[in-house]
Amino acid sequence: MALNRIVVLIGGVGGAKLGLGLARILPAESLTFIVNTGDDMTYYGLRICPDIDTLLYTLSGRVDPINGWGVAGDTRQMLETLRSYGEMPWFGLGDKDIATHLLRTSMLNQGKRLTEVIAYLAQGMGVAPRVLPMADEPVPTMIETLEEGTLAFQEYFVKHRWQPTVKMIRHGNAEHATLSPEVAQAIAEADAIIIAPSNPWLSIAPILAVPSMREALLARDVPRVAVTPIVKGMAIKGPTAKIMTELGLEVTAESVAAYYGPLLTGFISDAQDIFLDLKGLRSAAFDTMMPDEARKIALARELLEWLEGQ
Amino acid sequence: MALNRIVVLIGGVGGAKLGLGLARILPAESLTFIVNTGDDMTYYGLRICPDIDTLLYTLSGRVDPINGWGVAGDTRQMLETLRSYGEMPWFGLGDKDIATHLLRTSMLNQGKRLTEVIAYLAQGMGVAPRVLPMADEPVPTMIETLEEGTLAFQEYFVKHRWQPTVKMIRHGNAEHATLSPEVAQAIAEADAIIIAPSNPWLSIAPILAVPSMREALLARDVPRVAVTPIVKGMAIKGPTAKIMTELGLEVTAESVAAYYGPLLTGFISDAQDIFLDLKGLRSAAFDTMMPDEARKIALARELLEWLEGQ
């Protein structure tokens, strides 16, 4: 089948690798990202959307190639000045990065929807595929931890370097969020839905917590395929494996597939993993490691060809 | 008489020169600045107080020694990034400078009064004399111009480089401003009141437009002395002389003294000006040029000695 409209549910650094690969080979009008905003926070009055910014910086070529987030060649003059005033900032804010946050914050304060603001930022950065926040309303991910009580996501992730033990993950304000017209339309028109190899619990679950999101996805009789973030019992990066253990799950690709459940019609595992039992899902195994742009494009191409063959 | 409490009404760069001189020789607890906030604006969501910041940067030694405003060694990464997004910022925002604006904006958004915020920033910068905004409420200076209609102050001053012809100056929202407890107390306790050599119409008039300010000053039976911003028919810097001409005034120190009227009991003119008719004011003539720190201190010392002699 022809793939004219691909929708990708996606988080930050890990997912953005596949996002870049897809953006390199698909026409821009064929590609829509629905991005986790559960990580968002307001810091010194700035509205920060880490996953959206990571994707925009990655797709625009601005991203810091070492970290995979933030802007290449960024400086920390603002942050160092705050420190000189006696403040103790714990979240990294590069001077170039601040331009994104300032523009976003001032547009939101003027009453623009986040979806409109991100479209404006994407255009400003020359990003052609559509980048949609999962919702216009804030749905802050709250992490209930054993040692530190309930933490806002960035407190857990950055301030505490994802060391506290996760007991439960909640999606604050989710009941007041709505499917934006843009997200609803993108899903309604999709020929295939891809879940990027992002953290299912931290990056994809918030997207699925938006009311009607899951139903809108399930209503589409098109391939709905996840790419595994787990390879041979390990996460490529970040706390996925640690969290799975803390939630009492086996750290396997099967656990990820089981977590997504009926949402999936297919699953892409890593070629290094063998003897996976993916319970009736259409599946394929590719090299899902994407250390460089060539491998990002290669995985995107294999995935798209496999989808077209269905 | 002994001068235990000096209050200085002050604007930006020009006034800050004398401000620094006074701060160098007076004990911190003896010195309170009441600063013009008519120039303030919100830009990309940041609350900017140019005159207060110029004074804080000057007193803390952070100021850019070339411009006399902004932070020494500042960079423009944020601003250049905004430009790369297609924005056309017309107001200079250095990366270090942004720390001041961000901290101020987020504290104001948390409900703090501007007076409290400035006290916190002053402490953070190690500025010991008291720096008080003229009011907690915004009183934006609006410039009615011949060529461009009504302009917000920074639009007039920065965007249009004070080139339009000034017809009238208004103080927006002045009727809703109040004398803060800190300003009221400082005036009530002052042994002398100094009007810095700032622009009378752009920098001092907004302070005097705060309801009850003029009355509070007039109620004090202490020396109330202005230092001339006009020397031999010229302003040391900025648009003072230009505006005086546009308002139909002679560009003389006498015009300045007449503008302040009964507010003054004394006037300091420049030693280069002779034959001034200062109509019953106590007066003295000093070298009011302050090109370097030694001259700033020298003028402050002469002024204080003259006041003590009264």
Coordinates of C-alpha atoms in Angstrom, one line a residue:
Chain A
M1 CA 0.0 0.0 0.0
A2 CA 1.1 3.6 -0.6
L3 CA 2.0 5.6 2.4
N4 CA 0.9 9.2 1.8
R5 CA 0.3 10.1 5.4
I6 CA 2.4 8.8 8.3
V7 CA 1.8 9.7 11.9
V8 CA 4.5 9.2 14.4
L9 CA 4.0 9.3 18.2
I10 CA 7.2 10.4 19.6
G11 CA 9.2 11.6 22.7
G12 CA 12.6 13.2 22.9
V13 CA 16.2 12.2 22.0
G14 CA 15.6 8.5 21.3
G15 CA 12.6 9.0 19.1
A16 CA 14.0 11.9 17.3
K17 CA 16.7 9.7 15.8
L18 CA 14.0 7.8 13.9
G19 CA 12.2 11.0 13.3
L20 CA 15.2 12.4 11.5
G21 CA 15.5 9.3 9.4
L22 CA 11.9 9.5 8.4
A23 CA 12.1 13.2 7.7
R24 CA 15.1 12.6 5.4
I25 CA 13.2 10.2 3.1
L26 CA 9.6 11.2 3.2
P27 CA 8.1 14.3 1.6
A28 CA 7.3 16.8 4.3
E29 CA 3.6 16.7 3.6
S30 CA 3.5 13.0 4.3
L31 CA 4.9 13.2 7.8
T32 CA 3.3 14.3 11.0
F33 CA 4.7 14.0 14.5
I34 CA 2.5 13.9 17.6
V35 CA 4.9 14.8 20.4
N36 CA 4.9 14.2 24.1
T37 CA 4.4 17.4 26.1
G38 CA 4.1 15.6 29.5
D39 CA 7.7 16.7 30.1
D40 CA 6.9 20.4 29.7
M41 CA 7.5 22.8 32.5
T42 CA 7.6 26.4 33.4
Y43 CA 11.0 27.5 34.6
Y44 CA 11.8 31.1 35.6
G45 CA 8.5 31.9 33.8
L46 CA 9.6 30.3 30.5
R47 CA 7.4 27.6 29.0
I48 CA 9.8 24.8 28.1
C49 CA 8.8 21.8 25.9
P50 CA 11.8 19.6 25.9
D51 CA 10.6 16.8 23.6
I52 CA 9.2 19.2 21.0
D53 CA 12.4 21.3 21.1
T54 CA 14.6 18.2 20.8
L55 CA 12.6 17.2 17.7
L56 CA 12.7 20.7 16.2
Y57 CA 16.4 21.1 16.8
T58 CA 17.1 17.7 15.4
L59 CA 15.0 18.1 12.3
S60 CA 16.4 21.6 11.7
G61 CA 20.0 20.5 12.1
R62 CA 20.4 22.8 15.1
V63 CA 20.8 20.1 17.7
D64 CA 23.9 19.6 19.8
P65 CA 25.3 16.5 18.3
I66 CA 26.9 15.3 21.5
N67 CA 23.9 15.5 23.8
G68 CA 21.2 15.0 21.3
W69 CA 19.3 17.9 22.8
G70 CA 19.8 21.6 23.1
V71 CA 21.4 23.7 20.4
A72 CA 24.9 23.1 19.0
G73 CA 27.4 25.7 20.1
D74 CA 25.1 27.1 22.8
T75 CA 26.5 29.2 25.7
R76 CA 25.3 29.6 29.3
Q77 CA 25.7 33.3 29.9
M78 CA 22.2 33.7 31.2
L79 CA 22.5 30.8 33.5
E80 CA 25.9 31.8 34.9
T81 CA 24.5 35.3 35.6
L82 CA 21.6 33.8 37.5
R83 CA 24.1 31.9 39.5
S84 CA 26.1 35.0 40.2
Y85 CA 22.8 36.5 41.7
G86 CA 22.7 33.6 44.2
E87 CA 20.1 31.5 42.2
M88 CA 20.7 27.8 42.0
P89 CA 19.2 26.8 38.6
W90 CA 19.2 23.0 38.1
F91 CA 17.8 22.9 34.6
G92 CA 20.1 23.7 31.6
L93 CA 19.1 26.7 29.6
G94 CA 21.4 27.7 26.8
D95 CA 21.3 31.2 25.5
K96 CA 20.2 30.2 22.0
D97 CA 17.7 27.8 23.5
I98 CA 16.2 30.6 25.5
A99 CA 15.1 32.3 22.2
T100 CA 12.8 29.3 21.6
H101 CA 11.3 29.5 25.1
L102 CA 10.9 33.2 25.1
L103 CA 9.1 33.3 21.8
R104 CA 6.9 30.4 22.8
T105 CA 6.1 31.9 26.2
S106 CA 5.2 35.3 24.8
M107 CA 3.0 33.8 22.1
L108 CA 1.2 31.6 24.6
N109 CA 0.7 34.7 26.8
Q110 CA -0.8 36.4 23.9
G111 CA -3.4 33.7 23.8
K112 CA -2.1 31.5 20.9
R113 CA -2.6 27.7 21.2
L114 CA 0.6 25.6 21.7
T115 CA -0.1 24.0 18.4
E116 CA 0.0 27.3 16.6
V117 CA 3.1 28.4 18.5
I118 CA 4.9 25.2 17.6
A119 CA 3.9 25.6 13.9
Y120 CA 5.4 29.1 14.0
L121 CA 8.6 27.9 15.7
A122 CA 8.9 25.0 13.2
Q123 CA 8.5 27.4 10.3
G124 CA 11.1 29.8 11.9
M125 CA 13.5 26.9 12.1
G126 CA 12.8 25.6 8.6
V127 CA 11.2 22.4 9.8
A128 CA 8.8 21.2 7.1
P129 CA 7.1 18.1 8.5
R130 CA 4.2 18.8 10.8
V131 CA 5.1 18.8 14.5
L132 CA 2.1 18.7 16.7
P133 CA 2.0 18.8 20.5
M134 CA -0.1 16.0 21.8
A135 CA -2.5 18.6 23.3
D136 CA -2.8 22.3 23.7
E137 CA -3.5 21.9 27.4
P138 CA -0.6 21.1 29.8
V139 CA -0.7 17.4 30.9
P140 CA 2.3 17.4 33.3
T141 CA 3.7 13.9 33.9
M142 CA 4.1 13.4 37.7
I143 CA 6.4 10.7 39.0
E144 CA 5.6 9.1 42.3
T145 CA 8.8 7.9 43.7
L146 CA 9.8 5.8 46.7
E147 CA 12.5 8.1 48.0
E148 CA 11.4 11.6 47.0
G149 CA 7.6 11.5 47.0
T150 CA 5.9 13.0 44.0
L151 CA 8.1 14.8 41.5
A152 CA 7.3 16.8 38.4
F153 CA 8.9 15.1 35.5
Q154 CA 11.9 17.4 35.0
E155 CA 12.6 17.3 38.8
Y156 CA 12.7 13.5 38.5
F157 CA 14.6 13.4 35.2
V158 CA 17.0 16.3 35.5
K159 CA 17.2 17.4 39.1
H160 CA 17.3 13.9 40.5
R161 CA 18.9 12.3 37.4
W162 CA 16.2 9.6 37.3
Q163 CA 17.7 7.9 40.3
P164 CA 14.6 7.7 42.6
T165 CA 12.6 4.5 42.3
V166 CA 9.4 5.0 40.3
K167 CA 6.2 3.7 42.0
M168 CA 3.7 5.2 39.7
I169 CA 3.4 7.7 36.8
R170 CA 0.4 10.0 36.7
H171 CA -0.7 12.4 34.0
G172 CA -1.8 15.6 35.7
N173 CA -4.8 17.5 34.2
A174 CA -5.2 14.8 31.6
E175 CA -9.0 14.9 32.1
H176 CA -9.1 18.5 31.0
A177 CA -7.0 18.0 27.8
T178 CA -8.6 17.5 24.5
L179 CA -7.6 16.2 21.1
S180 CA -6.7 19.2 19.1
P181 CA -8.3 19.5 15.6
E182 CA -4.9 19.1 14.1
V183 CA -4.1 15.9 16.0
A184 CA -7.6 14.5 15.3
Q185 CA -7.2 15.2 11.6
A186 CA -3.7 13.8 11.3
I187 CA -4.8 10.6 12.9
A188 CA -8.0 10.4 10.8
E189 CA -6.0 10.8 7.6
A190 CA -3.0 8.5 8.5
D191 CA -2.1 5.6 6.3
A192 CA 0.1 4.2 9.1
I193 CA 0.8 5.0 12.7
I194 CA 4.4 4.6 14.1
I195 CA 5.3 4.6 17.7
A196 CA 8.9 5.8 17.9
P197 CA 11.4 3.9 20.0
S198 CA 10.8 6.3 22.9
N199 CA 10.2 5.4 26.5
P200 CA 6.7 3.9 26.5
W201 CA 6.0 4.9 30.1
L202 CA 7.5 8.4 30.1
S203 CA 7.2 9.6 26.5
I204 CA 4.3 7.7 24.9
A205 CA 2.0 7.1 27.8
P206 CA 1.4 10.8 28.2
I207 CA 0.3 11.0 24.6
L208 CA -2.1 8.1 25.1
A209 CA -3.4 9.8 28.3
V210 CA -5.0 12.6 26.2
P211 CA -8.7 11.8 26.2
S212 CA -9.9 10.3 23.0
M213 CA -6.3 9.8 21.7
R214 CA -6.4 6.0 22.2
E215 CA -9.8 5.7 20.7
A216 CA -8.9 7.8 17.7
L217 CA -5.8 5.6 17.1
L218 CA -7.8 2.3 17.6
A219 CA -10.4 3.5 15.2
R220 CA -8.0 3.6 12.3
D221 CA -7.8 0.4 10.3
V222 CA -4.2 1.0 9.2
P223 CA -0.9 -0.5 10.4
R224 CA -0.1 0.7 13.9
V225 CA 3.5 -0.2 14.6
A226 CA 5.9 0.3 17.5
V227 CA 9.7 0.3 17.1
T228 CA 11.2 -1.3 20.2
P229 CA 13.2 0.9 22.6
I230 CA 14.5 -2.3 24.3
V231 CA 17.3 -4.4 22.8
K232 CA 18.5 -7.5 24.5
G233 CA 17.1 -6.5 27.8
M234 CA 18.6 -3.0 27.7
A235 CA 17.4 0.4 26.8
I236 CA 19.5 2.3 24.2
K237 CA 19.6 5.2 26.6
G238 CA 17.8 6.7 29.5
P239 CA 15.7 5.2 32.2
T240 CA 13.4 2.8 30.3
A241 CA 15.0 -0.4 31.5
K242 CA 15.3 0.9 35.1
I243 CA 11.6 2.0 35.2
M244 CA 10.5 -1.3 33.7
T245 CA 12.2 -3.1 36.6
E246 CA 10.8 -0.8 39.1
L247 CA 7.3 -1.3 37.7
G248 CA 7.8 -5.1 38.1
L249 CA 8.1 -5.8 34.4
E250 CA 10.6 -8.0 32.5
V251 CA 12.9 -5.8 30.5
T252 CA 12.1 -7.3 27.1
A253 CA 10.6 -6.1 23.8
E254 CA 7.7 -8.4 24.6
S255 CA 6.9 -6.3 27.7
V256 CA 6.8 -3.2 25.5
A257 CA 4.5 -4.8 23.0
A258 CA 2.3 -6.1 25.8
Y259 CA 2.1 -2.6 27.3
Y260 CA 0.9 -1.2 24.1
G261 CA -1.6 -4.1 23.7
P262 CA -4.4 -3.7 21.2
L263 CA -3.0 -0.4 20.1
L264 CA -0.5 -2.3 17.9
T265 CA -1.0 -4.3 14.8
G266 CA 2.7 -4.7 14.3
F267 CA 6.1 -4.5 16.2
I268 CA 9.6 -3.9 15.0
S269 CA 12.2 -5.6 17.2
D270 CA 15.9 -5.4 17.0
A271 CA 17.7 -8.0 14.9
Q272 CA 19.9 -8.8 17.9
D273 CA 16.8 -10.0 19.8
I274 CA 15.8 -13.6 18.9
F275 CA 12.9 -15.9 20.0
L276 CA 10.6 -13.0 20.7
D277 CA 7.0 -14.0 21.2
L278 CA 5.0 -11.1 19.8
K279 CA 1.6 -12.8 20.1
G280 CA 0.0 -12.4 16.7
L281 CA 1.5 -9.0 15.8
R282 CA 2.9 -8.6 12.4
S283 CA 6.6 -8.2 13.1
A284 CA 10.0 -7.7 11.7
A285 CA 13.5 -7.4 13.1
F286 CA 15.8 -4.6 12.0
D287 CA 18.9 -3.0 13.2
T288 CA 17.3 -0.4 15.5
M289 CA 20.6 1.2 16.7
M290 CA 20.9 4.6 15.1
P291 CA 24.3 6.0 16.1
D292 CA 24.6 8.1 12.9
E293 CA 22.4 9.7 10.3
A294 CA 23.0 6.9 7.8
R295 CA 21.6 4.3 10.2
K296 CA 18.7 6.6 11.1
I297 CA 17.8 6.8 7.4
A298 CA 18.4 3.0 6.9
L299 CA 16.0 2.1 9.7
A300 CA 13.4 4.5 8.5
R301 CA 13.7 3.1 5.0
E302 CA 13.4 -0.5 6.1
L303 CA 10.4 0.4 8.3
L304 CA 8.6 2.2 5.5
E305 CA 9.3 -0.6 2.9
W306 CA 8.0 -3.1 5.4
L307 CA 4.9 -1.0 6.0
E308 CA 4.3 -0.5 2.2
G309 CA 4.5 -4.3 1.8
Q310 CA 1.5 -4.8 4.0
Chain B
M1 CA 24.0 69.9 59.0
A2 CA 24.7 66.2 59.0
L3 CA 23.4 64.2 56.1
N4 CA 22.4 60.8 57.4
R5 CA 19.7 60.1 54.8
I6 CA 20.0 61.2 51.2
V7 CA 17.3 60.5 48.6
V8 CA 18.2 60.8 44.9
L9 CA 15.6 61.0 42.2
I10 CA 17.3 59.4 39.2
G11 CA 16.9 58.1 35.6
G12 CA 19.4 56.1 33.6
V13 CA 22.9 56.5 32.2
G14 CA 23.4 60.2 33.0
G15 CA 22.1 60.1 36.5
A16 CA 23.9 56.8 37.3
K17 CA 27.2 58.6 37.0
L18 CA 26.4 60.8 40.0
G19 CA 24.7 57.8 41.6
L20 CA 28.0 55.9 41.5
G21 CA 29.9 58.9 42.9
L22 CA 27.5 59.2 45.8
A23 CA 27.6 55.4 46.4
R24 CA 31.4 55.5 46.6
I25 CA 31.5 58.0 49.4
L26 CA 28.3 57.6 51.4
P27 CA 27.6 54.7 53.8
A28 CA 25.1 52.4 52.1
E29 CA 22.5 53.0 54.7
S30 CA 22.6 56.7 54.0
L31 CA 21.7 56.5 50.3
T32 CA 18.3 55.7 48.7
F33 CA 17.6 56.0 45.0
I34 CA 14.1 56.6 43.7
V35 CA 14.3 55.5 40.1
N36 CA 12.3 56.2 37.0
T37 CA 10.3 53.3 35.8
G38 CA 8.4 55.2 33.1
D39 CA 10.8 53.6 30.5
D40 CA 9.9 50.1 31.5
M41 CA 8.4 47.8 29.0
T42 CA 7.5 44.2 28.4
Y43 CA 9.4 42.7 25.5
Y44 CA 9.0 39.1 24.5
G45 CA 7.2 38.6 27.8
L46 CA 10.2 39.9 29.8
R47 CA 9.6 42.8 32.1
I48 CA 12.5 45.3 31.4
C49 CA 13.3 48.2 33.7
P50 CA 16.1 50.0 31.8
D51 CA 16.8 52.8 34.3
I52 CA 16.8 50.5 37.3
D53 CA 19.0 48.0 35.6
T54 CA 21.5 50.7 34.4
L55 CA 21.8 51.9 38.0
L56 CA 22.1 48.3 39.4
Y57 CA 24.7 47.4 36.8
T58 CA 26.6 50.7 37.4
L59 CA 26.6 50.4 41.2
S60 CA 27.6 46.7 41.1
G61 CA 30.4 47.3 38.6
R62 CA 28.8 45.1 36.0
V63 CA 27.9 47.8 33.6
D64 CA 29.3 47.9 30.0
P65 CA 31.8 50.8 30.4
I66 CA 31.5 51.8 26.7
N67 CA 27.7 52.1 26.5
G68 CA 27.0 53.0 30.1
W69 CA 24.1 50.5 30.1
G70 CA 23.9 46.7 29.7
V71 CA 26.4 44.2 31.1
A72 CA 30.1 44.3 30.3
G73 CA 31.2 41.4 28.0
D74 CA 27.6 40.5 27.2
T75 CA 26.7 38.4 24.2
R76 CA 23.7 38.3 21.9
Q77 CA 23.1 34.6 21.3
M78 CA 19.5 34.7 22.2
L79 CA 18.8 37.7 20.1
E80 CA 20.7 36.3 17.1
T81 CA 18.7 33.1 17.4
L82 CA 15.4 35.0 17.5
R83 CA 16.6 36.7 14.2
S84 CA 17.3 33.3 12.7
Y85 CA 13.7 32.4 13.4
G86 CA 12.6 35.4 11.3
E87 CA 11.9 37.7 14.2
M88 CA 13.0 41.3 14.0
P89 CA 13.9 42.4 17.5
W90 CA 14.7 46.1 17.8
F91 CA 15.6 46.2 21.5
G92 CA 19.0 45.0 22.6
L93 CA 18.9 42.0 25.0
G94 CA 22.2 40.6 26.0
D95 CA 22.3 37.0 27.3
K96 CA 23.6 38.1 30.8
D97 CA 21.1 40.9 30.9
I98 CA 18.3 38.4 30.2
A99 CA 19.0 36.8 33.6
T100 CA 17.9 40.0 35.3
H101 CA 14.7 40.2 33.2
L102 CA 13.8 36.6 33.6
L103 CA 14.3 36.6 37.4
R104 CA 12.3 39.9 37.7
T105 CA 9.5 38.7 35.4
S106 CA 9.1 35.3 37.2
M107 CA 9.1 37.0 40.6
L108 CA 6.5 39.6 39.4
N109 CA 4.4 36.7 38.0
Q110 CA 4.6 35.1 41.4
G111 CA 2.9 38.2 42.9
K112 CA 5.9 40.0 44.3
R113 CA 5.9 43.8 44.2
L114 CA 8.5 45.5 41.9
T115 CA 10.0 47.1 45.0
E116 CA 10.6 43.6 46.5
V117 CA 11.9 42.2 43.3
I118 CA 14.4 45.1 42.8
A119 CA 15.6 44.7 46.4
Y120 CA 16.2 41.0 45.7
L121 CA 18.1 41.7 42.5
A122 CA 20.1 44.5 44.2
Q123 CA 21.1 42.0 46.9
G124 CA 22.0 39.4 44.3
M125 CA 24.3 41.9 42.6
G126 CA 25.8 43.1 45.8
V127 CA 24.4 46.6 45.6
A128 CA 24.1 48.0 49.1
P129 CA 22.4 51.4 48.8
R130 CA 18.6 51.2 48.6
V131 CA 17.3 51.2 45.0
L132 CA 13.5 51.8 44.9
P133 CA 11.3 51.9 41.8
M134 CA 9.3 55.1 41.8
A135 CA 6.2 52.9 42.1
D136 CA 5.1 49.3 42.1
E137 CA 2.5 49.9 39.4
P138 CA 3.6 50.5 35.8
V139 CA 3.4 54.1 34.7
P140 CA 4.5 53.9 31.1
T141 CA 5.8 57.1 29.5
M142 CA 4.0 57.7 26.2
I143 CA 5.6 60.2 23.7
E144 CA 3.2 62.0 21.4
T145 CA 5.3 62.8 18.3
L146 CA 4.7 64.8 15.2
E147 CA 5.7 62.2 12.7
E148 CA 4.9 58.9 14.3
G149 CA 1.9 59.5 16.5
T150 CA 2.0 58.2 20.0
L151 CA 5.0 56.0 20.9
A152 CA 5.7 53.9 23.9
F153 CA 8.9 55.3 25.4
Q154 CA 11.3 52.6 24.2
E155 CA 9.8 52.7 20.7
Y156 CA 10.6 56.4 20.7
F157 CA 14.0 56.1 22.3
V158 CA 15.4 52.9 20.8
K159 CA 13.3 51.9 17.8
H160 CA 13.1 55.5 16.4
R161 CA 16.4 56.6 18.1
W162 CA 14.7 59.7 19.5
Q163 CA 14.4 61.3 16.1
P164 CA 10.6 62.0 16.0
T165 CA 9.6 65.5 17.2
V166 CA 8.1 65.4 20.7
K167 CA 4.7 67.2 21.0
M168 CA 3.7 66.0 24.4
I169 CA 4.8 63.5 27.1
R170 CA 2.2 61.5 29.0
H171 CA 2.4 59.2 32.0
G172 CA 0.1 56.3 31.3
N173 CA -1.7 54.8 34.3
A174 CA -0.3 57.4 36.6
E175 CA -3.6 57.9 38.3
H176 CA -3.5 54.3 39.4
A177 CA 0.0 54.4 40.8
T178 CA 0.6 54.9 44.5
L179 CA 3.5 56.0 46.6
S180 CA 5.0 52.7 47.9
P181 CA 5.6 52.5 51.7
E182 CA 9.3 52.4 51.0
V183 CA 9.4 55.5 48.8
A184 CA 7.1 57.3 51.3
Q185 CA 9.4 56.4 54.2
A186 CA 12.6 57.3 52.4
I187 CA 11.3 60.7 51.5
A188 CA 9.9 61.3 55.0
E189 CA 13.3 60.5 56.6
A190 CA 15.5 62.3 54.0
D191 CA 17.9 65.0 55.2
A192 CA 18.4 66.1 51.6
I193 CA 16.8 65.4 48.3
I194 CA 18.9 65.4 45.1
I195 CA 17.6 65.4 41.6
A196 CA 20.3 63.7 39.5
P197 CA 21.4 65.3 36.2
S198 CA 18.9 63.1 34.3
N199 CA 16.5 64.3 31.6
P200 CA 13.9 66.3 33.5
W201 CA 11.1 65.5 31.0
L202 CA 11.8 61.9 30.3
S203 CA 13.4 60.6 33.5
I204 CA 12.3 62.8 36.4
A205 CA 8.9 63.9 35.3
P206 CA 7.6 60.3 35.4
I207 CA 8.7 60.1 39.1
L208 CA 6.9 63.3 39.8
A209 CA 3.8 62.0 38.1
V210 CA 3.3 59.4 40.8
P211 CA 0.4 60.7 42.8
S212 CA 1.5 62.3 46.1
M213 CA 5.2 62.2 45.1
R214 CA 5.4 65.9 44.5
E215 CA 3.5 66.6 47.7
A216 CA 5.7 64.3 49.7
L217 CA 8.8 66.0 48.5
L218 CA 7.4 69.5 49.0
A219 CA 6.4 68.6 52.5
R220 CA 10.1 68.1 53.5
D221 CA 11.8 71.1 54.9
V222 CA 15.2 69.9 53.8
P223 CA 17.5 70.9 50.9
R224 CA 16.0 69.8 47.6
V225 CA 18.6 70.3 44.9
A226 CA 18.9 69.5 41.2
V227 CA 22.1 69.0 39.4
T228 CA 21.9 70.5 35.9
P229 CA 21.8 68.1 32.9
I230 CA 22.4 71.2 30.7
V231 CA 25.8 72.8 30.3
K232 CA 26.2 75.8 28.0
G233 CA 23.1 75.1 26.1
M234 CA 23.8 71.5 25.5
A235 CA 22.9 68.2 27.0
I236 CA 25.8 65.9 28.0
K237 CA 24.1 63.1 26.2
G238 CA 20.7 62.0 24.9
P239 CA 17.8 64.0 23.8
T240 CA 17.4 66.5 26.6
A241 CA 18.4 69.6 24.5
K242 CA 16.4 68.3 21.5
I243 CA 13.3 67.8 23.5
M244 CA 13.6 71.2 25.2
T245 CA 13.7 72.9 21.8
E246 CA 10.7 70.9 20.6
L247 CA 8.7 71.9 23.7
G248 CA 9.5 75.5 23.0
L249 CA 12.0 76.0 25.8
E250 CA 15.3 77.7 25.9
V251 CA 18.0 75.2 26.3
T252 CA 19.5 76.6 29.5
A253 CA 20.0 75.5 33.0
E254 CA 17.5 78.2 34.0
S255 CA 14.8 76.4 32.0
V256 CA 15.5 73.2 33.9
A257 CA 15.4 75.1 37.2
A258 CA 12.1 76.8 36.2
Y259 CA 10.7 73.4 35.1
Y260 CA 11.2 72.0 38.6
G261 CA 9.9 75.2 40.1
P262 CA 9.0 75.2 43.8
L263 CA 10.3 71.6 44.1
L264 CA 13.8 73.0 44.4
T265 CA 15.5 74.9 47.1
G266 CA 18.8 74.8 45.4
F267 CA 20.4 74.2 42.0
I268 CA 23.9 73.0 41.0
S269 CA 24.9 74.4 37.7
D270 CA 28.1 73.7 35.7
A271 CA 31.1 75.9 36.3
Q272 CA 31.3 76.5 32.6
D273 CA 27.9 78.3 32.7
I274 CA 28.1 81.9 33.9
F275 CA 25.5 84.6 34.5
L276 CA 22.8 82.1 35.4
D277 CA 19.7 83.7 36.9
L278 CA 18.4 81.1 39.4
K279 CA 15.8 83.3 41.0
G280 CA 16.3 82.9 44.7
L281 CA 17.6 79.3 44.7
R282 CA 20.6 78.5 46.7
S283 CA 23.1 77.7 44.1
A284 CA 26.6 76.6 43.4
A285 CA 28.6 75.9 40.2
F286 CA 30.7 72.7 40.0
D287 CA 32.4 70.8 37.2
T288 CA 29.4 68.5 36.4
M289 CA 31.1 66.5 33.6
M290 CA 31.8 63.0 34.9
P291 CA 33.8 61.2 32.2
D292 CA 35.5 58.9 34.7
E293 CA 35.0 57.6 38.2
A294 CA 37.3 60.2 39.9
R295 CA 35.2 63.0 38.5
K296 CA 32.0 61.2 39.6
I297 CA 33.3 61.0 43.1
A298 CA 34.6 64.6 43.0
L299 CA 31.2 66.0 42.0
A300 CA 29.4 63.8 44.6
R301 CA 31.9 65.1 47.3
E302 CA 31.5 68.8 46.3
L303 CA 27.7 68.4 46.3
L304 CA 27.6 66.7 49.7
E305 CA 30.0 69.2 51.2
W306 CA 27.9 72.1 49.9
L307 CA 24.7 70.5 51.3
E308 CA 26.4 69.9 54.7
G309 CA 27.3 73.6 54.7
Q310 CA 23.6 74.6 54.6

